[in-house]
Short mmCIF file of C-alpha atoms in Angstrom, two decimals:
data_model
loop_
_atom_site.label_atom_id
_atom_site.label_comp_id
_atom_site.label_asym_id
_atom_site.label_seq_id
_atom_site.Cartn_x
_atom_site.Cartn_y
_atom_site.Cartn_z
CA MET A 6 138.25 19.86 53.14
CA SER A 7 138.76 23.58 53.20
CA PRO A 8 137.76 25.26 56.44
CA ASN A 9 135.83 27.89 54.41
CA THR A 10 133.63 25.35 52.79
CA ASN A 11 129.93 25.51 53.98
CA THR A 12 128.80 22.18 55.38
CA VAL A 13 125.08 21.22 55.67
CA ILE A 14 124.47 18.72 58.43
CA THR A 15 121.24 16.76 57.91
CA LYS A 16 119.51 14.56 60.46
CA PRO A 17 119.12 10.95 59.60
CA LYS A 18 115.77 10.14 58.01
CA HIS A 19 114.85 7.64 60.66
CA THR A 20 115.10 10.33 63.41
CA ALA A 21 112.46 12.60 61.75
CA THR A 22 110.21 9.67 61.12
CA ARG A 23 110.45 8.58 64.74
CA LYS A 24 109.52 12.07 65.95
CA ALA A 25 106.53 12.18 63.64
CA LYS A 26 105.39 8.81 64.94
CA ASN A 27 105.78 9.98 68.53
CA ASN A 28 103.68 13.10 67.82
CA SER A 29 101.03 10.97 66.17
CA ALA A 30 100.98 8.58 69.11
CA ARG A 31 100.62 11.45 71.58
CA ALA A 32 97.75 12.94 69.54
CA LYS A 33 96.00 9.59 69.41
CA ALA A 34 96.48 9.17 73.15
CA MET A 35 95.08 12.63 73.81
CA LEU A 36 92.12 11.94 71.52
CA LEU A 37 91.53 8.64 73.26
CA ARG A 38 91.68 10.26 76.69
CA PHE A 39 89.35 13.03 75.52
CA THR A 40 86.93 10.47 74.12
CA MET A 41 87.08 8.44 77.33
CA TYR A 42 86.56 11.56 79.45
CA THR A 43 83.66 12.61 77.22
CA ILE A 44 82.08 9.15 77.47
CA ALA A 45 82.64 9.14 81.22
CA LEU A 46 81.16 12.63 81.60
CA THR A 47 78.23 11.73 79.38
CA ALA A 48 77.63 8.55 81.38
CA ALA A 49 77.86 10.53 84.60
CA ILE A 50 75.33 13.13 83.39
CA ILE A 51 72.97 10.43 82.16
CA THR A 52 73.29 8.49 85.41
CA LEU A 53 72.89 11.59 87.57
CA THR A 54 69.84 12.80 85.65
CA ALA A 55 68.28 9.34 85.70
CA VAL A 56 68.93 9.00 89.44
CA LEU A 57 67.82 12.48 90.42
CA ASP A 58 64.97 12.45 87.85
CA PRO A 59 63.66 15.88 88.90
CA LEU A 60 60.53 15.65 86.73
CA GLN A 61 59.88 12.07 87.91
CA PHE A 62 59.97 11.01 84.30
CA TYR A 63 61.15 7.47 85.12
CA ARG A 64 59.84 6.94 88.63
CA LYS A 65 58.02 8.66 91.46
CA ALA A 66 60.44 10.36 93.84
CA THR A 67 60.82 8.53 97.13
CA TRP A 68 64.01 9.80 98.77
CA TYR A 69 63.30 13.51 98.36
CA LYS A 70 60.24 15.70 97.99
CA PRO A 71 60.14 16.91 94.37
CA PHE A 72 59.47 20.50 93.43
CA LEU A 73 56.70 20.13 90.87
CA SER A 74 57.23 22.08 87.66
CA SER A 75 54.66 24.68 86.63
CA ASP A 76 55.34 23.78 82.99
CA ALA A 77 52.64 21.15 82.58
CA ARG A 78 53.91 20.01 79.19
CA TYR A 79 57.09 18.74 80.87
CA GLN A 80 55.66 17.76 84.26
CA ASN A 81 52.60 15.83 83.11
CA PRO A 82 54.40 12.75 81.68
CA GLY A 83 55.93 11.88 85.05
CA LEU A 84 52.62 12.41 86.84
CA ALA A 85 50.75 10.33 84.27
CA LYS A 86 53.18 7.42 84.33
CA ASN A 87 54.22 7.19 87.97
CA TYR A 88 51.43 8.44 90.25
CA ASP A 89 48.31 6.66 91.48
CA TYR A 90 44.92 7.76 90.14
CA ASP A 91 41.93 6.41 88.25
CA THR A 92 40.51 9.70 86.96
CA ILE A 93 42.26 12.34 84.84
CA ILE A 94 41.34 15.94 84.03
CA ILE A 95 42.19 17.05 80.49
CA GLY A 96 41.86 20.50 78.94
CA THR A 97 43.11 24.06 78.71
CA SER A 98 43.48 26.76 81.37
CA MET A 99 39.70 26.52 81.76
CA THR A 100 40.29 23.23 83.61
CA GLN A 101 43.33 24.26 85.66
CA ASN A 102 41.26 25.46 88.63
CA PHE A 103 39.70 22.07 89.24
CA LEU A 104 40.64 20.66 92.64
CA PRO A 105 41.47 16.97 92.10
CA SER A 106 40.09 16.08 95.52
CA GLU A 107 36.68 17.55 94.59
CA VAL A 108 36.64 15.83 91.21
CA GLY A 109 37.62 12.53 92.79
CA GLN A 110 34.94 12.86 95.44
CA ALA A 111 32.28 13.83 92.89
CA LEU A 112 33.05 10.93 90.54
CA GLY A 113 34.06 8.38 93.15
CA GLY A 114 37.78 7.96 92.53
CA THR A 115 41.23 9.52 92.74
CA ALA A 116 41.79 12.33 90.26
CA MET A 117 44.97 13.63 88.61
CA LYS A 118 44.88 17.02 86.87
CA LEU A 119 46.79 16.98 83.56
CA ALA A 120 45.50 20.29 82.17
CA ILE A 121 47.77 22.47 80.03
CA GLU A 122 47.44 26.23 79.63
CA GLY A 123 46.87 27.36 76.04
CA SER A 124 46.84 23.78 74.80
CA THR A 125 45.35 22.35 71.64
CA ALA A 126 43.55 19.10 70.90
CA ASP A 127 46.68 17.28 69.73
CA GLU A 128 48.38 18.05 73.07
CA HIS A 129 45.29 16.76 74.86
CA TYR A 130 45.52 13.61 72.78
CA TYR A 131 49.14 12.88 73.68
CA THR A 132 48.52 13.60 77.35
CA ALA A 133 45.37 11.49 77.63
CA LYS A 134 46.87 8.66 75.57
CA LEU A 135 49.95 8.47 77.80
CA ALA A 136 47.75 8.16 80.88
CA LEU A 137 45.38 5.69 79.20
CA GLU A 138 48.28 3.43 78.22
CA THR A 139 49.15 2.95 81.89
CA GLY A 140 45.89 1.02 82.34
CA LYS A 141 45.01 3.07 85.43
CA VAL A 142 42.39 5.35 83.90
CA LYS A 143 38.74 4.53 84.54
CA ARG A 144 37.27 7.92 83.70
CA ILE A 145 38.22 11.25 82.12
CA VAL A 146 36.84 14.76 82.68
CA TRP A 147 37.61 16.66 79.47
CA GLY A 148 36.88 20.34 78.78
CA LEU A 149 36.00 20.93 75.12
CA ASP A 150 37.11 24.46 74.24
CA TYR A 151 36.32 25.24 70.63
CA PHE A 152 39.58 27.12 70.12
CA SER A 153 41.58 24.03 71.12
CA LEU A 154 40.37 22.35 67.92
CA LYS A 155 42.14 24.94 65.81
CA ALA A 156 45.22 23.84 63.88
CA ASN A 157 48.38 24.01 65.94
CA THR A 158 51.14 26.33 64.79
CA LYS A 159 54.61 25.02 63.96
CA GLN A 160 56.06 27.11 66.77
CA ALA A 161 53.65 25.60 69.29
CA SER A 162 54.34 22.09 67.99
CA ASP A 163 58.09 22.62 68.32
CA GLN A 164 57.62 23.68 71.94
CA PHE A 165 55.78 20.49 72.87
CA PRO A 166 58.19 17.80 74.19
CA LEU A 167 56.75 14.92 72.19
CA TYR A 168 59.74 12.72 73.14
CA MET A 169 58.38 12.60 76.70
CA TYR A 170 55.04 11.20 75.51
CA ASP A 171 56.17 8.38 73.22
CA ASP A 172 57.47 4.90 74.02
CA VAL A 173 60.82 5.41 72.24
CA TRP A 174 63.67 5.26 74.75
CA TRP A 175 66.52 6.42 72.54
CA ASN A 176 65.22 9.98 72.17
CA ASP A 177 65.26 10.48 75.94
CA TYR A 178 68.55 12.31 75.52
CA ASN A 179 66.43 15.45 75.21
CA TYR A 180 65.54 14.96 78.86
CA LEU A 181 68.79 13.42 80.09
CA PHE A 182 70.88 16.33 78.78
CA ASN A 183 68.44 19.11 79.62
CA TYR A 184 70.09 21.49 82.08
CA SER A 185 66.73 22.76 83.28
CA VAL A 186 66.06 19.50 85.09
CA TYR A 187 68.90 20.37 87.47
CA ASP A 188 67.30 23.71 88.14
CA GLN A 189 64.21 21.74 89.08
CA PHE A 190 66.23 19.47 91.36
CA PHE A 191 67.96 22.33 93.16
CA LYS A 192 64.57 23.90 93.78
CA SER A 193 63.53 20.64 95.39
CA LEU A 194 66.73 20.56 97.44
CA TYR A 195 66.26 24.17 98.51
CA GLY A 196 62.73 23.40 99.58
CA LYS A 197 63.89 20.40 101.59
CA LEU A 198 66.60 22.42 103.38
CA PHE A 199 64.80 25.72 103.90
CA GLY A 200 61.17 24.71 103.78
CA ASN A 201 59.93 26.96 100.98
CA LYS A 202 56.30 26.49 100.01
CA ASP A 203 56.04 23.76 97.41
CA LYS A 204 53.37 23.30 94.77
CA ASP A 205 51.27 20.30 95.74
CA LEU A 206 49.16 18.32 93.32
CA GLU A 207 45.93 19.79 94.62
CA TYR A 208 46.86 23.31 93.53
CA LEU A 209 49.46 22.65 90.84
CA ASN A 210 48.97 25.26 88.07
CA ASN A 211 45.84 26.52 89.79
CA TRP A 212 45.71 30.26 89.00
CA ASN A 213 42.59 31.17 90.96
CA ASP A 214 44.41 33.04 93.77
CA LYS A 215 46.62 34.90 91.28
CA ALA A 216 43.75 36.29 89.24
CA LYS A 217 41.64 39.39 89.76
CA PHE A 218 37.99 38.67 89.11
CA GLY A 219 35.12 41.06 88.58
CA ALA A 220 32.95 42.88 86.05
CA GLU A 221 35.47 45.70 85.66
CA GLU A 222 38.19 43.24 84.63
CA VAL A 223 35.83 41.62 82.13
CA MET A 224 34.93 44.97 80.61
CA LYS A 225 38.63 45.83 80.15
CA SER A 226 38.99 42.56 78.26
CA TYR A 227 35.83 43.26 76.26
CA LYS A 228 37.08 46.64 75.09
CA THR A 229 40.39 45.26 73.82
CA ALA A 230 39.13 42.00 72.32
CA SER A 231 37.50 43.19 69.11
CA GLN A 232 40.70 43.71 67.10
CA GLN A 233 42.05 40.28 68.02
CA ASP A 234 38.77 38.58 67.20
CA VAL A 235 38.55 40.32 63.84
CA TYR A 236 42.00 38.97 62.98
CA PHE A 237 41.00 35.44 63.91
CA GLY A 238 37.78 35.84 61.96
CA ILE A 239 39.78 36.54 58.83
CA ASN A 240 42.00 33.54 59.51
CA GLU A 241 39.34 31.16 60.81
CA GLU A 242 39.76 27.50 59.91
CA SER A 243 37.00 25.79 57.97
CA LEU A 244 34.75 23.26 59.62
CA ASP A 245 36.49 20.32 57.97
CA VAL A 246 39.75 21.32 59.70
CA VAL A 247 38.28 21.46 63.21
CA GLN A 248 36.21 18.32 62.60
CA LYS A 249 39.33 16.42 61.57
CA SER A 250 41.11 17.64 64.70
CA PHE A 251 38.21 16.40 66.81
CA THR A 252 38.12 13.03 65.04
CA ASP A 253 41.87 12.44 65.21
CA ASN A 254 42.58 13.73 68.69
CA ILE A 255 39.42 13.08 70.70
CA LEU A 256 37.03 10.63 69.07
CA SER A 257 39.87 8.22 68.29
CA LEU A 258 40.52 7.74 72.03
CA VAL A 259 36.83 7.27 72.76
CA LYS A 260 36.79 4.43 70.24
CA ALA A 261 40.10 2.93 71.35
CA TYR A 262 39.11 2.76 75.05
CA PRO A 263 35.47 1.64 75.22
CA ASP A 264 35.79 0.64 78.90
CA VAL A 265 36.82 4.13 80.00
CA GLU A 266 34.13 6.67 80.95
CA PHE A 267 34.53 9.96 79.10
CA HIS A 268 32.86 13.00 80.66
CA PHE A 269 33.14 15.87 78.17
CA TYR A 270 31.78 19.35 78.80
CA TYR A 271 31.45 22.70 77.06
CA PRO A 272 33.07 25.30 79.39
CA PRO A 273 30.95 28.28 80.46
CA TYR A 274 32.59 31.36 78.92
CA SER A 275 30.95 34.63 79.89
CA ILE A 276 28.11 35.61 77.57
CA LEU A 277 30.25 38.55 76.41
CA ARG A 278 32.74 36.09 74.95
CA GLN A 279 29.96 34.79 72.73
CA THR A 280 28.73 38.30 71.94
CA MET A 281 32.20 39.42 70.91
CA TRP A 282 32.59 36.42 68.62
CA GLN A 283 29.21 37.02 67.05
CA GLU A 284 29.91 40.71 66.43
CA SER A 285 33.53 40.60 65.27
CA ASN A 286 34.21 36.96 64.43
CA ALA A 287 30.96 35.58 63.06
CA ALA A 288 32.74 32.67 61.38
CA ARG A 289 34.01 31.37 64.70
CA PHE A 290 30.67 31.82 66.42
CA ASP A 291 28.76 30.03 63.66
CA ASN A 292 31.34 27.23 63.50
CA GLN A 293 31.15 26.82 67.26
CA ILE A 294 27.36 26.44 67.17
CA THR A 295 27.61 23.89 64.36
CA MET A 296 30.37 21.96 66.11
CA ARG A 297 28.45 21.79 69.39
CA LYS A 298 25.79 19.66 67.73
CA TRP A 299 28.15 17.81 65.40
CA MET A 300 30.41 16.70 68.26
CA PHE A 301 27.40 15.52 70.25
CA GLU A 302 26.25 13.43 67.31
CA GLN A 303 29.67 11.77 67.12
CA PHE A 304 29.61 11.07 70.84
CA ALA A 305 26.02 9.85 70.93
CA VAL A 306 26.78 6.48 69.31
CA HIS A 307 29.28 5.60 72.06
CA THR A 308 27.92 4.32 75.35
CA ASN A 309 31.06 5.33 77.27
CA VAL A 310 30.52 9.09 76.67
CA LYS A 311 28.49 11.73 78.49
CA LEU A 312 28.43 15.34 77.32
CA TYR A 313 27.48 18.35 79.45
CA ASP A 314 26.74 21.92 78.35
CA PHE A 315 27.50 24.72 80.80
CA GLN A 316 27.64 27.50 78.21
CA THR A 317 23.92 28.14 78.57
CA GLU A 318 23.93 28.42 82.38
CA THR A 319 22.74 32.02 82.72
CA GLU A 320 23.40 32.17 86.46
CA TRP A 321 27.11 31.76 85.70
CA THR A 322 27.70 33.26 82.28
CA TYR A 323 25.86 36.53 83.06
CA ASN A 324 27.52 36.97 86.45
CA LEU A 325 30.66 38.82 85.37
CA ASP A 326 32.05 38.79 88.91
CA LEU A 327 32.88 35.12 88.33
CA TYR A 328 35.33 35.96 85.52
CA LYS A 329 38.77 37.53 85.13
CA ASP A 330 38.28 38.17 81.40
CA LEU A 331 35.81 37.20 78.69
CA SER A 332 36.44 33.46 79.08
CA HIS A 333 38.19 32.43 82.30
CA HIS A 334 36.03 31.75 85.33
CA SER A 335 36.89 31.28 88.98
CA GLN A 336 37.56 28.07 90.87
CA ASN A 337 34.03 28.16 92.29
CA VAL A 338 32.67 27.45 88.82
CA ASN A 339 35.01 24.47 88.43
CA SER A 340 33.67 23.15 91.73
CA TRP A 341 30.08 23.53 90.51
CA ILE A 342 30.95 21.77 87.25
CA ALA A 343 32.56 18.85 89.07
CA ALA A 344 29.52 18.46 91.31
CA ALA A 345 27.10 18.64 88.35
CA ILE A 346 29.02 16.00 86.39
CA GLY A 347 29.27 13.83 89.47
CA ARG A 348 25.51 13.76 89.94
CA ASP A 349 24.91 13.53 86.18
CA ASP A 350 22.68 16.60 86.39
CA ILE A 351 19.95 16.40 83.74
CA LYS A 352 19.93 20.22 83.57
CA TYR A 353 23.30 20.13 81.83
CA ARG A 354 23.39 16.69 80.22
CA VAL A 355 23.18 17.00 76.43
CA THR A 356 20.69 14.67 74.74
CA HIS A 357 19.02 14.22 71.37
CA GLU A 358 15.95 15.90 72.84
CA ASN A 359 17.65 19.11 74.03
CA ILE A 360 20.66 19.75 71.79
CA ASP A 361 18.73 22.03 69.42
CA GLU A 362 17.10 23.82 72.33
CA LEU A 363 20.50 24.43 73.96
CA ASN A 364 22.00 25.74 70.73
CA ASN A 365 18.99 27.96 70.14
CA LYS A 366 19.25 29.39 73.65
CA LEU A 367 22.94 30.20 73.18
CA ASN A 368 22.12 31.88 69.88
CA ILE A 369 19.28 33.94 71.37
CA ASP A 370 21.25 34.96 74.45
CA THR A 371 24.21 36.00 72.33
CA LEU A 372 22.07 38.14 70.01
CA HIS A 373 20.21 39.87 72.85
CA ALA A 374 22.90 40.31 75.52
CA MET A 375 23.83 43.94 76.22
CA VAL A 376 26.49 45.59 78.32
CA THR A 377 25.07 47.74 81.12
CA PRO A 378 26.78 50.69 82.85
CA GLU A 379 27.09 48.98 86.29
CA PRO A 380 29.11 47.30 84.60
CA GLY A 381 27.14 44.18 83.88
CA VAL A 382 25.21 42.36 81.21
CA ARG A 383 21.57 41.48 80.59
CA ASN A 384 19.31 40.34 77.78
CA MET A 385 17.04 42.93 76.20
CA PHE A 386 14.07 41.54 74.22
CA THR A 387 11.68 43.77 72.27
CA THR A 388 8.33 42.79 70.77
CA ILE A 389 5.52 44.75 69.18
CA GLN A 390 2.14 43.17 69.75
CA GLU A 391 4.04 39.98 70.70
CA GLN A 392 6.01 39.91 67.41
CA GLU A 393 9.75 40.08 67.96
CA LEU A 394 11.55 43.21 66.82
CA ASP A 395 15.15 42.93 65.62
CA PHE A 396 17.32 46.02 65.29
CA THR A 397 20.61 46.28 63.44
CA LYS A 398 22.08 48.37 66.25
CA ARG A 399 21.24 48.76 69.93
CA ALA A 400 22.60 50.77 72.85
CA TRP A 401 21.83 51.00 76.54
CA ALA A 402 19.26 53.59 77.60
CA GLY A 403 18.47 52.33 81.07
CA GLN A 404 17.25 49.03 82.41
CA GLN A 405 13.77 49.68 81.05
CA ASP A 406 14.65 51.29 77.74
CA LEU A 407 16.81 50.80 74.68
CA MET A 408 18.40 53.09 72.09
CA VAL A 409 17.61 51.94 68.53
CA PRO A 410 17.96 53.42 65.01
CA VAL A 411 15.29 56.01 64.38
CA LYS A 412 14.49 54.76 60.87
CA GLU A 413 13.91 51.20 62.07
CA LEU A 414 11.73 52.21 65.02
CA VAL A 415 9.61 54.57 62.91
CA LYS A 416 8.98 51.74 60.47
CA ALA A 417 8.06 49.29 63.24
CA LEU A 418 5.59 51.80 64.76
CA ASP A 419 4.12 52.60 61.34
CA ALA A 420 4.86 56.29 61.93
CA GLN A 421 6.07 59.12 59.70
CA TRP A 422 9.12 61.26 60.20
CA SER A 423 11.20 64.07 58.72
CA TRP A 424 14.78 65.14 59.32
CA ASP A 425 16.36 68.59 59.41
CA LYS A 426 20.01 68.00 58.71
CA SER A 427 21.20 71.49 59.65
CA SER A 428 19.66 71.46 63.13
CA ARG A 429 19.82 67.67 63.52
CA THR A 430 16.16 67.74 64.49
CA MET A 431 13.62 65.03 63.74
CA ARG A 432 9.83 65.29 63.67
CA LEU A 433 7.77 62.13 64.17
CA SER A 434 4.01 61.67 63.89
CA SER A 435 1.51 58.84 64.26
CA LYS A 436 -2.25 59.41 64.11
CA ASP A 437 -2.90 62.33 66.51
CA TYR A 438 0.49 62.16 68.18
CA LYS A 439 3.45 64.37 67.32
CA LEU A 440 7.02 64.43 68.62
CA GLN A 441 10.04 66.62 67.94
CA MET A 442 13.55 65.70 69.16
CA THR A 443 17.05 67.01 68.54
CA VAL A 444 20.25 64.97 68.70
CA GLY A 445 22.07 65.64 71.96
CA ARG A 446 19.24 67.62 73.59
CA ALA A 447 17.17 66.32 76.50
CA ALA A 448 14.28 68.71 75.78
CA ALA A 449 11.59 67.35 73.45
CA LEU A 450 8.32 68.78 72.13
CA THR A 451 5.36 66.39 72.40
CA SER A 452 1.64 66.60 71.71
CA THR A 453 1.07 67.53 75.34
CA GLY A 454 3.93 70.02 75.66
CA ASN A 455 7.62 70.10 76.50
CA LEU A 456 9.14 67.07 78.17
CA SER A 457 12.63 66.19 79.38
CA MET A 458 14.21 62.97 78.14
CA GLU A 459 16.40 60.78 80.32
CA SER A 460 18.19 59.44 77.22
CA PRO A 461 18.23 62.05 74.42
CA PRO A 462 18.85 61.08 70.78
CA GLN A 463 22.48 60.49 69.87
CA THR A 464 24.58 59.47 66.91
CA ILE A 465 26.44 56.17 67.37
CA GLY A 466 28.65 54.89 64.60
CA GLY A 467 27.00 57.25 62.11
CA VAL A 468 23.49 56.07 63.02
CA THR A 469 20.93 58.31 64.72
CA MET A 470 19.55 56.47 67.76
CA ILE A 471 16.47 57.28 69.85
CA PRO A 472 14.98 55.75 73.03
CA LEU A 473 12.53 53.00 72.10
CA VAL A 474 10.11 52.95 75.07
CA TRP A 475 10.01 56.72 75.60
CA THR A 476 9.45 57.42 71.90
CA ALA A 477 6.77 54.75 71.52
CA GLU A 478 4.83 56.09 74.50
CA GLN A 479 4.82 59.62 73.03
CA LEU A 480 3.43 58.20 69.77
CA GLY A 481 0.47 56.43 71.35
CA TRP A 482 1.89 53.04 72.31
CA TYR A 483 1.82 51.29 75.66
CA ALA A 484 5.08 49.67 76.76
CA ASP A 485 4.78 46.60 78.97
CA VAL A 486 8.18 46.08 80.61
CA GLN A 487 8.91 42.83 82.44
CA GLU A 488 12.20 42.40 84.32
CA ASP A 489 14.08 39.39 85.61
CA THR A 490 17.56 39.05 87.13
CA TYR A 491 19.38 39.05 83.80
CA GLU A 492 16.57 39.89 81.41
CA THR A 493 14.28 42.72 80.34
CA ARG A 494 11.33 42.18 77.99
CA ILE A 495 9.65 45.15 76.33
CA ASP A 496 6.32 44.55 74.56
CA LEU A 497 4.73 47.46 72.69
CA ARG A 498 0.95 47.60 72.24
CA PRO A 499 -1.40 50.31 70.93
CA MET A 500 -3.07 52.36 73.65
#
């Protein structure tokens, strides 16, 4: 062969094949090792989570003191399944300030609080059902907030860990692989080593000491609530929606557990909560009134149910110092509720004989409650010769007087009047009495001369308003004013 000839040297076929097989074998070995490591790591995580069990999902902690989670949706399953009790507390943030020791003492048992902030009836159902299925529950204290019967949003439903409330074991991976449980464990460990203050069951999720109570706080809430309530009024569910929620999530458990005592109650929102609903969300207010009676009628056929109404307790709902906003009351009120339920107080127990009376009282109080400058709230009733007077608009003019629309008052007093638009002056007359007033001016001209007015006429929302008692007295009427702690009654009679 010529030395200049190019020679191509090729490797034997079997050599390339062998190399390919070796590479394949190494890849398979690596994949196998990776799979084995993954399985081992997964098993280790599962075992570690199950052993540490920071939320006490599988068992009550015995070898370390657990740091209880403030997220009730995740903490409640462990408490319901693994702690000792015979009484549970179900509801929204309105029930979070109950002290289990007081509830247990009042009802004669050991109480466990399973309340959830901002919760809805379906969440109450899953929580109560999980506890009931343990066979430990003898009685339930259940706060019936109307808003909890509203349809749950998809976002809220997605945030509820339903897998912790069912009896399906294979979806527990949501808990076993949840990194947050280790955060919970390390908090427990930190507390054990350094003695940080832990949340005990008595005060778990109790917000009483974190809140600022008082009339000023309530009035801030009152001033900002109208826009929100108008929105909800536009989007208010129909009665059939809330009734279905009640039937599916509450009444179903009453029927399924006839040997368990159910103590339901209507929480005492401040009267301004009701007033705001009536003024800006009439649909919700009307639905609430209807549902109060409808729910009682559903309960009434079951001997294991007692229903209590605290929404008409004037001593609480008119005392704004007991509230941090329009709805949320202090722990003292929870204590009073527990005591009242424990003694089965007939003042609050709803019956066939008093349900209409209670609803009527709530209606009347809501329609007549007025904000006062202190700040505070009181009912203002007006009658003329003992016939009730209703005005389309009212404003505060002092504890013994009321600003009302001039046209409506003139008609009620059977008087005559004229209006000078340019000077914003009005002239009123009745029999031998005459009166001249000007919007914004305290000086008035009466039949007996010039007088100064404590509350001069003013325009509110485009309506000219005048003081009821003062005006009536200048036009020949006698005003009989009777005052109580939270009530003023004005009765006008001819002199």
